[in-house]
Amino acid sequence: MPLRETEAVVLRTHRLGEADKIASLFTRHWGRLRGVAAGALRPKSRFGGTLEPLSYVRLWLFERENRDLLRLNSAELIESFFEMQKDYRVQVAAQYVAEVSERFLPEREVNERAFRLLLAVLRGMKRSGEINRPLLYFNYWLLRLGGFLPDLAHCAACGRALGEEGYYGPGSEGLLCAGCRTSQTSLTVSAASLGMLATRCQGTLDLWLAGEKAPAGVREARRFLEELIESHLERKLVTRQLLAEEV
Ligand SMILES: [Zn+2]
């Protein structure tokens, strides 16, 4: 069993027995996977304090064929996102990013663009202390990279241009126009928010955060994309509820 090296973002960890940890990871070379870090909870372990949620780490692990859990050998910290999580809003936003990544990204599927997206979003939150634009950007690109972003300009049912507003309901593939909306379409999204989505998310997040204040409609657009993600996952996200309460 060869020892392999990769970079990874730690999505979540939990305790296993007295001294071990299971880490859910998004790795650069093998995509999302889970590994056991034996002895990680011991004071002098080879993992130090590296296996914390959202840490960006360099990781050495043993590949095991046909095994669900890999064995982690050691890790070193490349970049920490711990300090920023002392702000509760940022902590919840970071947990949302981890939860969505864990649910949305298929296991063992390499996705370099999603890996860079995850880092860009975490760094955006760390530098700006803002969560709305980073989360909007994250949702937009995750849906788009997965091929699940609907047409934002036309009605999903009749194909007409949407006009001033689009309407969305859980489980729907896309937005509906005023003529096609039903009692299920509980969410209204303004054309301004949709236009902002289409333009601002094309550049880098850094550029957007540096250039101006968050425009009106960011939260509305963010909630619409959260609805899309939940519809796609066919489940409610725990952290989305927390975000709605706090942010
Ligand atoms: Zn229509």
Short mmCIF file of C-alpha atoms and ligand atoms in Angstrom, two decimals:
data_model
loop_
_atom_site.label_atom_id
_atom_site.label_comp_id
_atom_site.label_asym_id
_atom_site.label_seq_id
_atom_site.Cartn_x
_atom_site.Cartn_y
_atom_site.Cartn_z
CA MET A 1 0.00 0.00 0.00
CA PRO A 2 1.81 3.12 -1.16
CA LEU A 3 1.81 6.30 0.82
CA ARG A 4 0.20 9.09 -1.21
CA GLU A 5 0.24 12.84 -0.80
CA THR A 6 -2.56 15.28 -1.54
CA GLU A 7 -3.99 18.61 -0.47
CA ALA A 8 -7.39 18.59 1.19
CA VAL A 9 -10.01 20.70 2.91
CA VAL A 10 -11.40 19.09 6.07
CA LEU A 11 -15.18 19.18 5.84
CA ARG A 12 -16.13 17.55 9.12
CA THR A 13 -14.61 15.31 11.75
CA HIS A 14 -15.95 13.07 14.44
CA ARG A 15 -14.52 11.07 17.24
CA LEU A 16 -13.96 7.35 16.84
CA GLY A 17 -13.36 5.49 20.08
CA GLU A 18 -10.90 6.83 22.63
CA ALA A 19 -8.23 8.46 20.49
CA ASP A 20 -9.11 8.28 16.79
CA LYS A 21 -10.88 10.63 14.46
CA ILE A 22 -12.84 10.10 11.26
CA ALA A 23 -12.39 12.99 8.85
CA SER A 24 -14.61 13.80 5.92
CA LEU A 25 -12.32 15.40 3.36
CA PHE A 26 -12.42 17.03 -0.03
CA THR A 27 -9.06 16.16 -1.56
CA ARG A 28 -7.47 17.71 -4.60
CA HIS A 29 -6.41 14.40 -6.15
CA TRP A 30 -9.23 11.99 -5.37
CA GLY A 31 -12.23 14.17 -4.64
CA ARG A 32 -14.36 13.68 -1.56
CA LEU A 33 -13.55 10.80 0.75
CA ARG A 34 -13.41 9.75 4.40
CA GLY A 35 -10.39 8.63 6.33
CA VAL A 36 -9.44 7.41 9.79
CA ALA A 37 -6.74 9.29 11.65
CA ALA A 38 -5.54 6.85 14.28
CA GLY A 39 -4.45 8.51 17.50
CA ALA A 40 -5.45 11.99 16.29
CA LEU A 41 -6.89 12.86 19.68
CA ARG A 42 -3.69 12.02 21.54
CA PRO A 43 -1.64 15.03 22.69
CA LYS A 44 1.44 14.17 20.65
CA SER A 45 -0.24 12.81 17.52
CA ARG A 46 1.19 13.26 14.03
CA PHE A 47 -1.90 15.26 13.14
CA GLY A 48 -1.38 17.98 15.73
CA GLY A 49 -4.38 20.27 15.55
CA THR A 50 -4.64 20.05 11.78
CA LEU A 51 -7.82 18.02 11.38
CA GLU A 52 -10.25 20.78 12.29
CA PRO A 53 -13.29 21.74 10.22
CA LEU A 54 -12.32 23.69 7.10
CA SER A 55 -8.59 23.53 7.64
CA TYR A 56 -6.66 23.44 4.37
CA VAL A 57 -4.05 20.73 4.85
CA ARG A 58 -1.40 18.68 3.15
CA LEU A 59 -2.18 15.07 3.81
CA TRP A 60 -0.41 11.73 3.56
CA LEU A 61 -2.61 8.68 3.34
CA PHE A 62 -2.60 5.04 2.42
CA GLU A 63 -4.79 3.96 -0.45
CA ARG A 64 -6.75 0.83 0.21
CA GLU A 65 -8.59 -0.83 -2.61
CA ASN A 66 -12.26 -1.48 -2.06
CA ARG A 67 -12.31 0.14 1.32
CA ASP A 68 -14.72 2.85 2.22
CA LEU A 69 -12.40 4.46 4.76
CA LEU A 70 -8.83 5.36 3.95
CA ARG A 71 -6.07 5.38 6.52
CA LEU A 72 -4.57 8.79 7.13
CA ASN A 73 -0.90 8.78 8.00
CA SER A 74 -0.14 12.40 8.86
CA ALA A 75 -1.08 15.96 8.01
CA GLU A 76 0.35 19.46 8.07
CA LEU A 77 -1.56 22.71 8.07
CA ILE A 78 -1.38 24.88 4.94
CA GLU A 79 -3.99 27.43 5.94
CA SER A 80 -6.35 27.68 8.89
CA PHE A 81 -9.89 29.06 8.79
CA PHE A 82 -10.31 28.71 12.53
CA GLU A 83 -9.98 32.34 13.67
CA MET A 84 -12.70 33.65 11.36
CA GLN A 85 -15.15 31.16 12.88
CA LYS A 86 -15.06 33.01 16.20
CA ASP A 87 -17.66 35.22 14.52
CA TYR A 88 -20.79 33.08 14.84
CA ARG A 89 -22.24 34.19 11.48
CA VAL A 90 -19.06 33.20 9.71
CA GLN A 91 -18.97 29.93 11.63
CA VAL A 92 -22.49 29.03 10.49
CA ALA A 93 -21.66 30.09 6.92
CA ALA A 94 -18.52 27.94 6.97
CA GLN A 95 -20.54 25.00 8.28
CA TYR A 96 -23.04 25.55 5.46
CA VAL A 97 -20.21 25.39 2.92
CA ALA A 98 -18.99 22.14 4.51
CA GLU A 99 -22.45 20.58 4.67
CA VAL A 100 -23.32 21.43 1.06
CA SER A 101 -19.92 20.19 -0.16
CA GLU A 102 -20.38 16.93 1.68
CA ARG A 103 -23.88 16.36 0.28
CA PHE A 104 -23.36 17.75 -3.19
CA LEU A 105 -19.96 16.52 -4.33
CA PRO A 106 -19.93 12.86 -5.41
CA GLU A 107 -17.53 10.56 -3.57
CA ARG A 108 -14.15 9.86 -5.19
CA GLU A 109 -14.70 12.22 -8.09
CA VAL A 110 -11.82 14.60 -8.81
CA ASN A 111 -13.04 18.15 -9.26
CA GLU A 112 -10.25 20.71 -9.41
CA ARG A 113 -12.58 23.63 -10.10
CA ALA A 114 -14.77 22.79 -7.11
CA PHE A 115 -11.64 22.48 -4.97
CA ARG A 116 -10.46 25.95 -6.01
CA LEU A 117 -13.98 27.31 -5.51
CA LEU A 118 -14.06 26.02 -1.94
CA LEU A 119 -10.74 27.70 -1.13
CA ALA A 120 -11.75 30.97 -2.81
CA VAL A 121 -14.99 31.11 -0.84
CA LEU A 122 -13.30 30.37 2.50
CA ARG A 123 -10.63 32.97 1.80
CA GLY A 124 -13.26 35.48 0.73
CA MET A 125 -15.07 35.09 4.06
CA LYS A 126 -11.82 35.21 6.00
CA ARG A 127 -10.61 38.43 4.38
CA SER A 128 -13.90 40.31 4.23
CA GLY A 129 -15.78 38.95 7.25
CA GLU A 130 -18.80 39.02 4.93
CA ILE A 131 -20.88 35.96 4.22
CA ASN A 132 -23.61 36.88 1.74
CA ARG A 133 -21.52 37.36 -1.39
CA PRO A 134 -19.16 34.44 -0.69
CA LEU A 135 -22.15 32.11 -0.08
CA LEU A 136 -23.96 33.37 -3.17
CA TYR A 137 -20.84 32.83 -5.24
CA PHE A 138 -20.37 29.36 -3.76
CA ASN A 139 -23.96 28.32 -4.49
CA TYR A 140 -23.88 29.73 -8.01
CA TRP A 141 -20.67 27.98 -9.07
CA LEU A 142 -21.39 24.70 -7.32
CA LEU A 143 -24.72 24.47 -9.16
CA ARG A 144 -23.15 25.58 -12.41
CA LEU A 145 -20.18 23.18 -12.22
CA GLY A 146 -22.61 20.35 -11.45
CA GLY A 147 -24.78 21.29 -14.43
CA PHE A 148 -27.78 22.17 -12.22
CA LEU A 149 -28.02 25.92 -12.73
CA PRO A 150 -31.24 26.67 -14.61
CA ASP A 151 -31.78 29.34 -17.25
CA LEU A 152 -32.09 32.58 -15.25
CA ALA A 153 -33.70 34.60 -18.03
CA HIS A 154 -36.50 32.37 -19.32
CA CYS A 155 -39.49 30.50 -17.90
CA ALA A 156 -38.80 26.77 -17.39
CA ALA A 157 -42.33 25.87 -18.51
CA CYS A 158 -43.15 28.06 -21.53
CA GLY A 159 -39.73 29.46 -22.45
CA ARG A 160 -40.79 33.14 -22.45
CA ALA A 161 -38.49 35.83 -21.08
CA LEU A 162 -39.15 36.25 -17.34
CA GLY A 163 -39.73 40.00 -17.17
CA GLU A 164 -39.71 41.78 -13.79
CA GLU A 165 -39.90 38.68 -11.61
CA GLY A 166 -39.38 34.93 -11.64
CA TYR A 167 -41.15 32.48 -9.37
CA TYR A 168 -39.75 29.37 -7.80
CA GLY A 169 -41.20 26.47 -5.85
CA PRO A 170 -39.50 23.51 -4.15
CA GLY A 171 -38.75 20.64 -6.52
CA SER A 172 -38.99 22.78 -9.64
CA GLU A 173 -36.22 22.61 -12.26
CA GLY A 174 -36.15 26.34 -12.78
CA LEU A 175 -37.99 29.64 -12.59
CA LEU A 176 -41.52 30.19 -13.84
CA CYS A 177 -43.07 33.31 -15.37
CA ALA A 178 -46.16 35.09 -13.99
CA GLY A 179 -48.37 33.17 -16.43
CA CYS A 180 -47.05 29.73 -15.45
CA ARG A 181 -46.59 30.16 -11.69
CA THR A 182 -48.60 27.83 -9.47
CA SER A 183 -49.57 27.72 -5.78
CA GLN A 184 -46.28 25.84 -5.19
CA THR A 185 -44.11 28.74 -6.35
CA SER A 186 -43.63 30.38 -2.99
CA LEU A 187 -40.43 32.26 -3.76
CA THR A 188 -40.30 35.43 -5.84
CA VAL A 189 -36.99 36.54 -7.32
CA SER A 190 -36.63 39.96 -8.91
CA ALA A 191 -35.10 40.48 -12.33
CA ALA A 192 -32.53 42.76 -10.69
CA SER A 193 -31.31 39.92 -8.43
CA LEU A 194 -31.15 37.52 -11.35
CA GLY A 195 -29.26 40.05 -13.47
CA MET A 196 -26.80 40.58 -10.63
CA LEU A 197 -26.28 36.82 -10.35
CA ALA A 198 -25.59 36.51 -14.02
CA THR A 199 -22.99 39.30 -14.11
CA ARG A 200 -21.25 39.46 -10.71
CA CYS A 201 -20.59 35.73 -10.45
CA GLN A 202 -18.71 35.68 -13.76
CA GLY A 203 -15.57 37.34 -12.38
CA THR A 204 -13.51 36.25 -9.39
CA LEU A 205 -14.96 36.53 -5.88
CA ASP A 206 -11.93 38.60 -4.81
CA LEU A 207 -12.67 41.17 -7.47
CA TRP A 208 -16.30 41.38 -6.48
CA LEU A 209 -15.55 41.74 -2.75
CA ALA A 210 -12.93 44.41 -3.39
CA GLY A 211 -14.89 46.51 -5.84
CA GLU A 212 -18.05 47.67 -4.12
CA LYS A 213 -20.44 47.10 -1.26
CA ALA A 214 -22.79 44.13 -1.47
CA PRO A 215 -25.60 45.19 -3.83
CA ALA A 216 -29.26 44.89 -2.85
CA GLY A 217 -30.74 41.53 -3.74
CA VAL A 218 -27.74 39.41 -2.69
CA ARG A 219 -29.67 37.70 0.09
CA GLU A 220 -32.71 37.14 -2.13
CA ALA A 221 -30.53 35.58 -4.84
CA ARG A 222 -28.67 33.52 -2.24
CA ARG A 223 -31.92 32.11 -0.84
CA PHE A 224 -33.14 31.20 -4.31
CA LEU A 225 -29.94 29.23 -4.99
CA GLU A 226 -30.21 27.56 -1.55
CA GLU A 227 -33.71 26.43 -2.55
CA LEU A 228 -32.31 24.99 -5.78
CA ILE A 229 -29.61 23.11 -3.89
CA GLU A 230 -32.12 21.66 -1.41
CA SER A 231 -34.41 20.65 -4.28
CA HIS A 232 -31.53 18.93 -6.01
CA LEU A 233 -30.42 17.15 -2.82
CA GLU A 234 -34.04 16.26 -1.96
CA ARG A 235 -33.39 17.11 1.66
CA LYS A 236 -33.32 20.05 4.02
CA LEU A 237 -29.93 21.37 5.01
CA VAL A 238 -29.37 21.68 8.76
CA THR A 239 -27.13 24.72 8.41
CA ARG A 240 -29.55 26.53 6.09
CA GLN A 241 -32.01 26.72 8.95
CA LEU A 242 -29.29 28.15 11.22
CA LEU A 243 -28.34 30.69 8.55
CA ALA A 244 -31.94 31.83 8.21
CA GLU A 245 -32.17 32.37 11.98
CA GLU A 246 -28.92 34.24 12.41
CA VAL A 247 -28.03 36.05 9.24
ZN ZN B 1 -44.05 30.58 -18.44
#
